[in-house]
XYZ file of C-alpha atoms in Angstrom:
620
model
C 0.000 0.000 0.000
C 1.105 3.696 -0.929
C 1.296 6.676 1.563
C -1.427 8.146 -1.536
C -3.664 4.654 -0.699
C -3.503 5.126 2.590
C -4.500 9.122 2.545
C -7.339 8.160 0.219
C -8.212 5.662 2.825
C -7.997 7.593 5.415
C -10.285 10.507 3.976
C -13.028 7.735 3.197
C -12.808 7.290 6.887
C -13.358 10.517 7.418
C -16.354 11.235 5.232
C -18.085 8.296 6.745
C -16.775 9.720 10.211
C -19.499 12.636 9.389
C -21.957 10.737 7.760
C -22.550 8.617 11.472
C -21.880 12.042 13.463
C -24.929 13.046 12.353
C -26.952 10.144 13.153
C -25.348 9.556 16.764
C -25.242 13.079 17.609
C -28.891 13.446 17.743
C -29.488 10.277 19.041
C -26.453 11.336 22.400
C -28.582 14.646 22.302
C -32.000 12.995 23.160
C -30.407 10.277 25.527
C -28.666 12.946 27.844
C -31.813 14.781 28.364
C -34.436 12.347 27.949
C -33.373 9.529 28.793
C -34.469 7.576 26.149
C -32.426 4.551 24.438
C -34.490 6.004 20.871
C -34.464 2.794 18.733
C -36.572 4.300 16.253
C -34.135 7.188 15.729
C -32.509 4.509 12.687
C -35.966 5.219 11.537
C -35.644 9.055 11.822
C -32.194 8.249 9.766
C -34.060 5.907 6.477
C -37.182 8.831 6.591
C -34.709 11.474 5.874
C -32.929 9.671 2.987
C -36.500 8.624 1.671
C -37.940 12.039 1.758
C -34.895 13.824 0.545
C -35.121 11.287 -2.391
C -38.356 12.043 -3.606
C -37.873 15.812 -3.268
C -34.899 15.699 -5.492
C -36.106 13.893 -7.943
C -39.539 15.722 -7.798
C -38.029 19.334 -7.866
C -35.509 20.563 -11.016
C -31.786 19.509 -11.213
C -29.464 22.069 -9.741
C -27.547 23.179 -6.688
C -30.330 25.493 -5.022
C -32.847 22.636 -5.677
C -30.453 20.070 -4.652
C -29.418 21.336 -0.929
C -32.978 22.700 -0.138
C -34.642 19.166 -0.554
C -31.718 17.906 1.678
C -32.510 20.816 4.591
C -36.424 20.397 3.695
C -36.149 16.451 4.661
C -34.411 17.146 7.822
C -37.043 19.805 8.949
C -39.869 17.358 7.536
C -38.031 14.529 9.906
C -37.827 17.025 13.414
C -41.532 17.646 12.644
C -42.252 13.759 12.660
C -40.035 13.827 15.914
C -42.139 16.067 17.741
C -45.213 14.390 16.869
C -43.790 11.033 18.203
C -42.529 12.375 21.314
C -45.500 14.529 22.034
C -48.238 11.763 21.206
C -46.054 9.016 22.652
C -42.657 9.068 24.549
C -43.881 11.847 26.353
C -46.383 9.582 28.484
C -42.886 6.990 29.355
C -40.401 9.736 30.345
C -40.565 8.520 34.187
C -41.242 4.600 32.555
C -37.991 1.872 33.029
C -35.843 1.466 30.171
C -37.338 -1.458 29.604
C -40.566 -0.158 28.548
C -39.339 3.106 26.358
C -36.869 0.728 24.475
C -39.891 -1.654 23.297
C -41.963 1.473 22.889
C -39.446 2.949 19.981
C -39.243 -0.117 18.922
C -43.008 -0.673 18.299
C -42.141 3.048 16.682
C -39.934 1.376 14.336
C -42.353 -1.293 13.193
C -44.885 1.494 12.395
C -42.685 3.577 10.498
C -40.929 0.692 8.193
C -44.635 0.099 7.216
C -45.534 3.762 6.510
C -42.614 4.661 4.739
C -43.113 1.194 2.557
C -46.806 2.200 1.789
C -45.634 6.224 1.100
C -42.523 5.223 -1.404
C -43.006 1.400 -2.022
C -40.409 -1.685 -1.368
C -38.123 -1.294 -4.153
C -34.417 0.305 -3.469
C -33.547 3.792 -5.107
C -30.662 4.698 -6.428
C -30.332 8.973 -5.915
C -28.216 10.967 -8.348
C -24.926 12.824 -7.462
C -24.740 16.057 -6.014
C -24.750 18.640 -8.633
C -21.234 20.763 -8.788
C -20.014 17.664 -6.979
C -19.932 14.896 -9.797
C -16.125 14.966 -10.025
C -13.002 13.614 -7.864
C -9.994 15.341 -6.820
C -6.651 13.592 -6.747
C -4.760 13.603 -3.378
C -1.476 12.224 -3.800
C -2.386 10.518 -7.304
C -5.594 9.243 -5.492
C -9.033 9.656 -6.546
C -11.038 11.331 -3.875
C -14.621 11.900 -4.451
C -15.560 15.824 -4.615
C -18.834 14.930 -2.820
C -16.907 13.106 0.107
C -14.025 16.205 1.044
C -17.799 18.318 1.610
C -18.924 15.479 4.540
C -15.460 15.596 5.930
C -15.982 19.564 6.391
C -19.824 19.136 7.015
C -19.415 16.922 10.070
C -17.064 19.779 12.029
C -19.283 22.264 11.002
C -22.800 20.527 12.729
C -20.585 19.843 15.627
C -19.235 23.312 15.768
C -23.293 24.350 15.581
C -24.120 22.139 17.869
C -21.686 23.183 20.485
C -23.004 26.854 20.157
C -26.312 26.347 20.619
C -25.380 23.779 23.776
C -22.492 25.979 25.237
C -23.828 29.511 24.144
C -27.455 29.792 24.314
C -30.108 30.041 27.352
C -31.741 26.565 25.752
C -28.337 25.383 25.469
C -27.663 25.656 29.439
C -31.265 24.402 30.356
C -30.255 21.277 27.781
C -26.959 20.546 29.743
C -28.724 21.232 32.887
C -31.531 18.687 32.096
C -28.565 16.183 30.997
C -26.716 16.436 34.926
C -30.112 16.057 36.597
C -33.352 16.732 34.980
C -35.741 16.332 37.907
C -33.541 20.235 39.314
C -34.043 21.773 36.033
C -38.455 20.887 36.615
C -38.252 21.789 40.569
C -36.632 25.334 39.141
C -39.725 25.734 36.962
C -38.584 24.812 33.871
C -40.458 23.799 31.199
C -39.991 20.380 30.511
C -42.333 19.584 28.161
C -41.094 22.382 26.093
C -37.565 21.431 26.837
C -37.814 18.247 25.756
C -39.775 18.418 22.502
C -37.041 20.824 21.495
C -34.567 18.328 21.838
C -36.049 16.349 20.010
C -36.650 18.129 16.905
C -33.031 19.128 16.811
C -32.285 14.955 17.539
C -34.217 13.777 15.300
C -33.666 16.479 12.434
C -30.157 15.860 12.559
C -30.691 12.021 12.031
C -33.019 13.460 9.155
C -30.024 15.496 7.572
C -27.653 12.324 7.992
C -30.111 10.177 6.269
C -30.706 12.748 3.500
C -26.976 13.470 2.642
C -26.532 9.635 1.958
C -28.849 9.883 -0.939
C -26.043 10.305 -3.097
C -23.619 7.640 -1.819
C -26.164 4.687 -1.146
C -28.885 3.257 -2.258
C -32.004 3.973 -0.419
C -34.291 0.915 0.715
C -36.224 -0.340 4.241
C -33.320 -1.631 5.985
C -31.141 1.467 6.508
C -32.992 1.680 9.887
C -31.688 -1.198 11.917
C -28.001 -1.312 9.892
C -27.105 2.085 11.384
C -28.862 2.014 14.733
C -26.650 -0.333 15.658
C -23.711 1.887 14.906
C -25.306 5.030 16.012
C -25.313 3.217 19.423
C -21.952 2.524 19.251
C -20.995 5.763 18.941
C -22.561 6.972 21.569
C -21.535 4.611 24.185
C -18.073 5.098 23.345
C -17.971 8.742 23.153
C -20.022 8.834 26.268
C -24.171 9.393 26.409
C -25.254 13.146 26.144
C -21.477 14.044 25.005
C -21.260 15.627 21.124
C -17.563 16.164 21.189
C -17.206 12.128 22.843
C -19.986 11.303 19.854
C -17.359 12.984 17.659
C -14.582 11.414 18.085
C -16.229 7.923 18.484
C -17.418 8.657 15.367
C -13.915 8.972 13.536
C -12.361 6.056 15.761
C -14.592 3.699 14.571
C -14.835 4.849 10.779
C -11.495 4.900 10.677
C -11.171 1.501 12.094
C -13.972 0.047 9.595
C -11.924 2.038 6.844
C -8.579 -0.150 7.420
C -9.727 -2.693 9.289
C -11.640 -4.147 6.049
C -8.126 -3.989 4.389
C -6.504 -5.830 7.253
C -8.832 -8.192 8.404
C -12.217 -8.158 6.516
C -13.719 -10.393 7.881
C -13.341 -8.597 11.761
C -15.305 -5.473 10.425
C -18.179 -6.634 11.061
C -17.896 -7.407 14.601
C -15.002 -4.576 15.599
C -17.088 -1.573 16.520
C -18.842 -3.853 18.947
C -15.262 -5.131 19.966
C -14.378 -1.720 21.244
C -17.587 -0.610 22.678
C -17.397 -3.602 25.170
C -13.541 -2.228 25.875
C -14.630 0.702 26.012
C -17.448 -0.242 28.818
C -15.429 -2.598 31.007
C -12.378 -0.189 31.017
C -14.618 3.213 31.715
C -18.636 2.419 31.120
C -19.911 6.329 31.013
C -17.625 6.539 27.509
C -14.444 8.363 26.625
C -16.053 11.926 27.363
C -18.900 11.092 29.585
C -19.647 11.351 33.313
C -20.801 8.555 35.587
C -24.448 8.933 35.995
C -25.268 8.995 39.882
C -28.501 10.944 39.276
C -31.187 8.205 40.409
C -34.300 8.860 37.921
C -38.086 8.748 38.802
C -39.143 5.155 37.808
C -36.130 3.593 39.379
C -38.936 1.785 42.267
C -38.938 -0.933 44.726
C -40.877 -3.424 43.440
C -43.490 -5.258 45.437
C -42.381 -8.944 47.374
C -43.258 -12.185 44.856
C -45.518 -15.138 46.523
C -45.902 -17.964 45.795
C -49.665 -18.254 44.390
C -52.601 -19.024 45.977
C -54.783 -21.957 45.551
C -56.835 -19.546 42.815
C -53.175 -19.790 40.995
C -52.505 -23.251 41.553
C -55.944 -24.198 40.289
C -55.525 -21.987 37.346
C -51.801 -23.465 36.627
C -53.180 -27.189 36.629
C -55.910 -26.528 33.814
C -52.985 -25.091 31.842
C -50.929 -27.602 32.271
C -53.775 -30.448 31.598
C -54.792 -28.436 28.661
C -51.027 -28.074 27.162
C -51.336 -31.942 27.147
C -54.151 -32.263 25.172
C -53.356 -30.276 22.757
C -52.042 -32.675 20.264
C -55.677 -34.389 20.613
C -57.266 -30.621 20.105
C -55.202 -29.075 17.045
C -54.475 -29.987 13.734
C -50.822 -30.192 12.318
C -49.864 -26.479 12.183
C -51.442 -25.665 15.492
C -49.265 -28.493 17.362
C -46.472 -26.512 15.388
C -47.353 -23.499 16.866
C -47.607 -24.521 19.998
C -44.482 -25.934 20.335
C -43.289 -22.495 19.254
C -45.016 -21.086 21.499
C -43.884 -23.238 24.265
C -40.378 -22.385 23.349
C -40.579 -19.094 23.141
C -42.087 -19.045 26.819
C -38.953 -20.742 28.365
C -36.679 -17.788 26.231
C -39.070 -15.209 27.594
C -39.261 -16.849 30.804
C -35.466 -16.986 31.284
C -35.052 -13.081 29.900
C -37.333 -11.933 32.987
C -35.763 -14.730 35.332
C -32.435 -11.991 34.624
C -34.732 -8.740 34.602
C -37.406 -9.063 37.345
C -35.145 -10.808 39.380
C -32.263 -9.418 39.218
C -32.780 -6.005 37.615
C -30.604 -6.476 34.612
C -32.052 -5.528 31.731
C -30.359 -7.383 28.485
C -30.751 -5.696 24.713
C -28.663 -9.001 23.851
C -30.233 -12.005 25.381
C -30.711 -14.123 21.963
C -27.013 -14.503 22.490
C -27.699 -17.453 24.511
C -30.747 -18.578 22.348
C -28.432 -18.680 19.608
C -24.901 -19.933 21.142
C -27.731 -23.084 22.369
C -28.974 -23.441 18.795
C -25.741 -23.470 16.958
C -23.844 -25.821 19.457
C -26.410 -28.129 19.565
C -26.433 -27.866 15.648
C -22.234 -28.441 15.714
C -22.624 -31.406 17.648
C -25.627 -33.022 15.009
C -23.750 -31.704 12.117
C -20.192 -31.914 12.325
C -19.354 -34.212 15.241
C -22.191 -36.323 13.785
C -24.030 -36.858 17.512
C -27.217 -38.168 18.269
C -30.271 -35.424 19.138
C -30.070 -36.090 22.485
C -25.760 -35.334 22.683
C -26.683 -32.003 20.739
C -29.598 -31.233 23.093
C -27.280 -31.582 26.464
C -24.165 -29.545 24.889
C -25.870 -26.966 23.407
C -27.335 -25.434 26.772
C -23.871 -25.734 28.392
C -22.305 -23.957 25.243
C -24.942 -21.347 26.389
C -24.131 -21.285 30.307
C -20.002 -21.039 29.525
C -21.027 -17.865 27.057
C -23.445 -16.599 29.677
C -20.515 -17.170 31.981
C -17.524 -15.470 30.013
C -19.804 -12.557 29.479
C -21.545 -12.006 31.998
C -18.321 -11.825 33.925
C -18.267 -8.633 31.997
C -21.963 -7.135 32.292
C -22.683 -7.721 35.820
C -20.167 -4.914 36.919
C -22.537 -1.973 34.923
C -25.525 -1.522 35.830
C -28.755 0.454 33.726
C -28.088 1.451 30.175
C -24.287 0.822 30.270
C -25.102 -2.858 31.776
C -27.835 -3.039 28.486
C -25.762 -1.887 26.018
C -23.081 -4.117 27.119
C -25.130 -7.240 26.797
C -25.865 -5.710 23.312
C -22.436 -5.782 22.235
C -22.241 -9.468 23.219
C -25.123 -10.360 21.050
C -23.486 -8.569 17.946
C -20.059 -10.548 18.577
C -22.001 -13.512 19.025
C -24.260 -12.838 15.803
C -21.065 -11.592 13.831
C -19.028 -14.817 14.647
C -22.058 -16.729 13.065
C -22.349 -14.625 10.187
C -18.524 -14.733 9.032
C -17.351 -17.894 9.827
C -19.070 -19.332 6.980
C -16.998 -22.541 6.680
C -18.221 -23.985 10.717
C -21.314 -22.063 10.636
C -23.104 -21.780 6.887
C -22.535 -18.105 7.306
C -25.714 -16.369 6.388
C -26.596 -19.275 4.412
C -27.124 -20.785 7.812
C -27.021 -24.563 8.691
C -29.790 -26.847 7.681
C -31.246 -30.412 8.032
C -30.901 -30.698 11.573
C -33.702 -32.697 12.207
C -34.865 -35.248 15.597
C -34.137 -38.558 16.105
C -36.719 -40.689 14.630
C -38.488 -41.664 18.161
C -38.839 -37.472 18.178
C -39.944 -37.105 14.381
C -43.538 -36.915 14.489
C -45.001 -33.775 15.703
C -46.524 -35.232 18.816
C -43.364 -37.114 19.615
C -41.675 -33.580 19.488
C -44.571 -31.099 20.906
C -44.333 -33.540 24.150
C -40.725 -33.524 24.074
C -40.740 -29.967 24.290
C -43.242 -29.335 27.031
C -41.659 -31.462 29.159
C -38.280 -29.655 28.919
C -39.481 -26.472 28.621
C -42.012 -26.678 31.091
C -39.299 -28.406 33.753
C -37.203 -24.995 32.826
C -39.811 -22.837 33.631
C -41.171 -24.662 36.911
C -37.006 -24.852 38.041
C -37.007 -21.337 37.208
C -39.605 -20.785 39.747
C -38.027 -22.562 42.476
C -35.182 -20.433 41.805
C -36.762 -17.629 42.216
C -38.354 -18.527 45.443
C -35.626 -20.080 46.523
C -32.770 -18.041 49.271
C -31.080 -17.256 46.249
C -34.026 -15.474 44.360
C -34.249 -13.331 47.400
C -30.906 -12.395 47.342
C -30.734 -11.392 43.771
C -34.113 -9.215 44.671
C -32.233 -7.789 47.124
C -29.704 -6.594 45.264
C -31.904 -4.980 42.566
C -33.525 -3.069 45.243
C -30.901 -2.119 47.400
C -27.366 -3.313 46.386
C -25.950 -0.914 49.336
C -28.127 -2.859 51.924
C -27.427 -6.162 50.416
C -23.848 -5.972 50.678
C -23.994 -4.401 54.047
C -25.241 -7.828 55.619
C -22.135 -9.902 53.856
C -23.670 -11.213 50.950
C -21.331 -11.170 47.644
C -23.751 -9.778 45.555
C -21.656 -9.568 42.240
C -20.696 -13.567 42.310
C -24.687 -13.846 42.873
C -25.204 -11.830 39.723
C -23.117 -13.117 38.314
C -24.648 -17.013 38.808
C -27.980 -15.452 37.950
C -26.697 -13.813 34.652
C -25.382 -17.877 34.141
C -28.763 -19.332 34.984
C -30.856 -17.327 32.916
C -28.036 -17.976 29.657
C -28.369 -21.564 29.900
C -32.297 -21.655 30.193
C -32.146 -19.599 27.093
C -29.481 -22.069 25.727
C -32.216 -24.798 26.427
C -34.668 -23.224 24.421
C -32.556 -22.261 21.732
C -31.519 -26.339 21.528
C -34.782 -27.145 21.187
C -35.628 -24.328 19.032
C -33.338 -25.574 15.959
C -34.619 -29.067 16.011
C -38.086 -27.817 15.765
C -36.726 -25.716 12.785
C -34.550 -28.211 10.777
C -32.070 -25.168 10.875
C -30.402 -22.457 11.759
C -29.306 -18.582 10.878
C -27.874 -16.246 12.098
C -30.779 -13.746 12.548
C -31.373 -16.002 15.816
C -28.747 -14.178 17.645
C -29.610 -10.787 15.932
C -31.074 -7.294 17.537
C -34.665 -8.153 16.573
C -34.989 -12.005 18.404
C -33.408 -9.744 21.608
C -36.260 -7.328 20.823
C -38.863 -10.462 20.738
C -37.862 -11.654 23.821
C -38.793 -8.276 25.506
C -41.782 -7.717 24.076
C -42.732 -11.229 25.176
C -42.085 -9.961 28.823
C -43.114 -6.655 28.428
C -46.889 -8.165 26.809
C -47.168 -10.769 29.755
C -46.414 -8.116 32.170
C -42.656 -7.723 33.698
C -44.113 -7.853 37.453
C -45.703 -11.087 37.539
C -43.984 -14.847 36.831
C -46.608 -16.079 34.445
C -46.150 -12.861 32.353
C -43.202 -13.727 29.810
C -45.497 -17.276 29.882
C -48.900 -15.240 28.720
C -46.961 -12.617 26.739
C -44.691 -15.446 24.585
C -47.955 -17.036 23.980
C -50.148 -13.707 22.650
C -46.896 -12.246 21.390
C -46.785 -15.562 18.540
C -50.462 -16.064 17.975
C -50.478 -12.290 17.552
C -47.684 -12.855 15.101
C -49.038 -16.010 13.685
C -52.285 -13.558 12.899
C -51.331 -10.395 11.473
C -47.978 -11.506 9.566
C -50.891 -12.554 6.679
C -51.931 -8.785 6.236
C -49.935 -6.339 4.319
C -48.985 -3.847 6.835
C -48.589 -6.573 9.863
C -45.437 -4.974 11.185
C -47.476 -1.338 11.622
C -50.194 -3.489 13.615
C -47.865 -5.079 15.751
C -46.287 -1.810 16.248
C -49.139 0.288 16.952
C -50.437 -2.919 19.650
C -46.919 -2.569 21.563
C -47.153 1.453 21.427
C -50.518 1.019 22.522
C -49.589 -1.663 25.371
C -46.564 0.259 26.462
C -48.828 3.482 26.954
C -52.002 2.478 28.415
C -51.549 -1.074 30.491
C -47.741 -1.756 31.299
C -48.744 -4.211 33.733
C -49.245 -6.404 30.497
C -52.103 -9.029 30.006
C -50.919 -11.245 32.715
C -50.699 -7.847 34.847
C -54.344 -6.585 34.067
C -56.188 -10.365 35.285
C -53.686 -10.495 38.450
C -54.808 -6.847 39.493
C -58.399 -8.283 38.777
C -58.159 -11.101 40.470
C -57.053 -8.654 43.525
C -59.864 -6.512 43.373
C -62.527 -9.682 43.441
C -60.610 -11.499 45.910
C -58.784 -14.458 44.527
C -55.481 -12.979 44.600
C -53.564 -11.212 47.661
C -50.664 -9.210 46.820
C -48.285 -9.734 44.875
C -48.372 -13.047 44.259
C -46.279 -14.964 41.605
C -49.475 -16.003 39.414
């Protein structure tokens, strides 16, 4: 490689350094005030690029034309921001992180439906920027005209930026609200105002990033989640509410893309996530951040689980008797459904086994759904094992990746601790995406069928209930076990806990272990049921599933991630026939997270209070 190459290289770097800048600076923006892990702000990103599209191709060919559809889109995208966060994320500002990250994520469902009924499904292919067709050679390299203006353009919004933060009235009540926003309200501040201010600025910024792609990239419906991901990167390694950390993030990792995929191509994939988790074990608020020792409304003691009552117990039996005769009931698809379902309900159950017990909420548990699936499809596969073999190894391939990172994630705690756990599933999904010649690569790994006594779909549906089902009923006992109380403990009051002797970090540490090798168990299962597997198991969306599943059921009761897997995949099952089934779902979750956040299993327990077959908080 040339000194010229490696110039060239760098500047490519560079110009992608800006394009991301944008994106992650608005999404650092509405973190540090709001306190909102945005996932729809990819979306805010893809609408931008879609609407500045349409307007240049719509409006005549020039320069004036060109750069007022780009400024137009990100205005038309802060618009769409305030109307989300006034209509919606407004009502969750004092909600857990848990329910605002499944809220933008019901968000995101809505808007890749809208934006595929406004501009259709096909991919679009914008036209260079006029007066910027050309390339200028830099030491005898070609360097796109187009990508020397993003290297100046990203300075120049952070240079804006910083003014309006560092030399404006709105700036200070902005970096006020960031240090502790619950001051800023008792001063008399108007936070409603405050807020939705941020958030146009957040999300028109994402608007502008998405719109001055238009000439680089083509333009289709899954910009959204490939730059979240990213975004999120950025901002956790610059440091949340920080523009100057999102800044330099943002160069450190496009410069690392830039010559890592010259390097080591295959690494690329996986190396922004690489660093983030550095980054978070070595200092977790980010290079530029401050530790966050602010404790936020919504942070609550929950109420003391019992064990249920005999209107429970009663209730549990004629579930259990009529999840045996089911094969008798259903036809051939429903038994297949149902043995979705039931697996699906162990992942769910194992997600809020970590979560309501322990307080650790995971963006990345399909980690261990996947790391069960693929070991267990190694050992059928390649080491040529029987089912059973592949259905014992896989769940401890789970528990020693639960193990190694977990090791990791139970130091943080809140959005550091969740992003974390993120970064694991993305090394975890990378590794099964790239190593093509162990794991099919995206092409996945197929005919990994039962053993013959397990073939039929009987044979299998009972094979699966009875693991399943012993998962969730040793999860239980877990949970009500001394050990349960001590991990409840700790999520209320780690201080106290500790005070009294108990290690709490080797218990959360165990916990983090038990709840990875349940999941490992139903992602064993899971593949055999399938006759395959892909990577997409251990991708952002199945961690997304597994919280709505929780969220649905109801996060404060034990039968909730039970009742929520099972509406969350008939639900599923239902609307994925209609055209617009992903705006449905959306709008359901939006609607859930808003109005009951108790969930279904929630709403009868509080019922069953008021008429006097429940007392209390009672395990259900």
């Amino acid at each position: 490689m040339t000194s010229g190459f490696i110039f060239a290289q760098f500047l490519t770097g560079l110009s992608s350094a800006s394009s991301l800048f944008l994106v992650a600076s608005g999404l650092s923006l509405i973190f540090g005030v709001t306190r909102i892990v945005n996932f729809a702000h990819g979306s805010f990103y893809m609408l931008g690029a879609y609407v500045a599209y349409h307007l240049i191709e719509w409006l005549p060919t020039g320069i004036l034309p060109f750069w007022g559809s780009v400024i137009c889109a990100a205005l038309v995208v802060g618009v769409v921001g305030v109307i989300v966060e006034i209509v919606i994320l407004r009502r969750i500002y004092h909600a857990p992180e848990l329910f605002q990250l499944v809220a933008t994520f019901g968000i995101v469902l809505v808007m890749q439906d809208t934006i595929l009924a406004l501009f259709g499904g096909e991919d679009k292919f914008g036209s260079r920027a006029p007066g910027l067709k050309g390339v200028v050679r830099i030491f005898g390299e070609p360097i796109p005209q187009y990508d020397l203006l993003l290297i100046g353009l990203g300075p120049v919004v952070l240079l804006v930026v910083w003014l309006l933060l560092n030399k404006t009235r709105w700036g200070t009540l902005v970096r006020a609200a960031t240090q502790d926003r619950d001051m800023v309200a008792a001063l008399g501040v108007n936070q409603a105002w405050l807020f939705t201010s941020v958030f146009f600025l957040g999300s028109a910024l994402a608007g502008l990033g998405g719109a001055v792609q238009v000439p680089r990239e083509s333009i289709n419906l899954l910009m959204d989640l490939s730059i979240i991901a990213e975004a999120f990167v950025v901002v956790v390694i610059g440091g949340m509410g920080s523009i100057v950390g999102a800044f330099l993030a943002a160069v450190l990792i496009a410069e690392l893309n830039a010559f890592g995929i010259l390097i080591m191509p295959q690494i690329t994939i996986v190396l922004a996530f690489l660093v983030m988790a550095v980054v978070l074990v070595v200092r977790p608020w980010g290079l530029l951040g401050k530790p966050d020792v602010i404790q936020h409304a919504g942070d609550q003691i929950d109420m003391p689980l019992r064990e249920a009552g005999w209107a429970g117990k009663v209730i549990g039996l004629l579930v259990v008797a009529a999840l045996i005769a089911v094969p008798y009931l259903l036809d051939d698809f429903g038994i297949v459904l149902a043995t979705d379902i039931i697996i699906f309900a162990l992942f769910a159950a194992s997600l809020h086994f970590l979560m309501g017990n322990s307080g650790m909420v995971s963006f990345g548990h399909a980690a261990y759904f996947a790391l069960g699936a693929y070991a267990s499809a190694l050992v059928f596969r390649h080491l040529n094992g029987s089912m059973e073999l592949a259905l014992l190894l896989g769940p401890i391939a789970a528990l020693v990746g639960a193990l190694v990172f977990g090791w990791f994630c139970v130091r943080l705690s809140g959005v550091y601790l969740a992003m974390l756990t993120l970064a694991a599933a993305q090394i975890v999904w990378s590794v099964t995406y790239s190593w093509g010649d162990v794991t099919g690569g995206d092409d996945g790994m197929l005919g990994i069928w039962p053993a013959e006594w397990a073939r039929s779909k009987h044979a299998f549906y009972y094979l699966t209930l009875a693991l399943c089902g012993g998962g969730v009923l040793i999860l239980r006992k877990i949970t009500h076990a001394p050990f349960g109380y001590v991990l409840r403990g700790g999520r209320d009051s780690s201080v106290r806990t500790e005070s009294i002797g108990i290690h709490l970090l080797r218990h959360r540490h165990l916990g983090f272990a038990v709840a990875g090798l349940f999941a490992g168990v139903a992602g064993s299962i899971y593949v055999f049921s399938k006759g395959s597997i892909f990577p997409d198991e251990a991708a952002i969306p199945r961690s997304i599933d597994g919280l709505v599943m929780v969220l649905l059921g109801g996060v404060h009761t034990l039968a909730g991630p039970l009742v929520g897997a099972g509406v969350f995949r008939l639900l599923e099952d239902q609307i994925s026939r209609l055209d617009f089934w992903r705006a449905i779902l959306g709008a359901i979750i939006i609607l859930l997270v808003v109005v009951a956040p108790q969930g279904v299993a929630g709403f009868f327990h509080t019922l069953a209070i008021r008429i006097g077959l429940a007392k209390g908080r009672e395990s259900a």
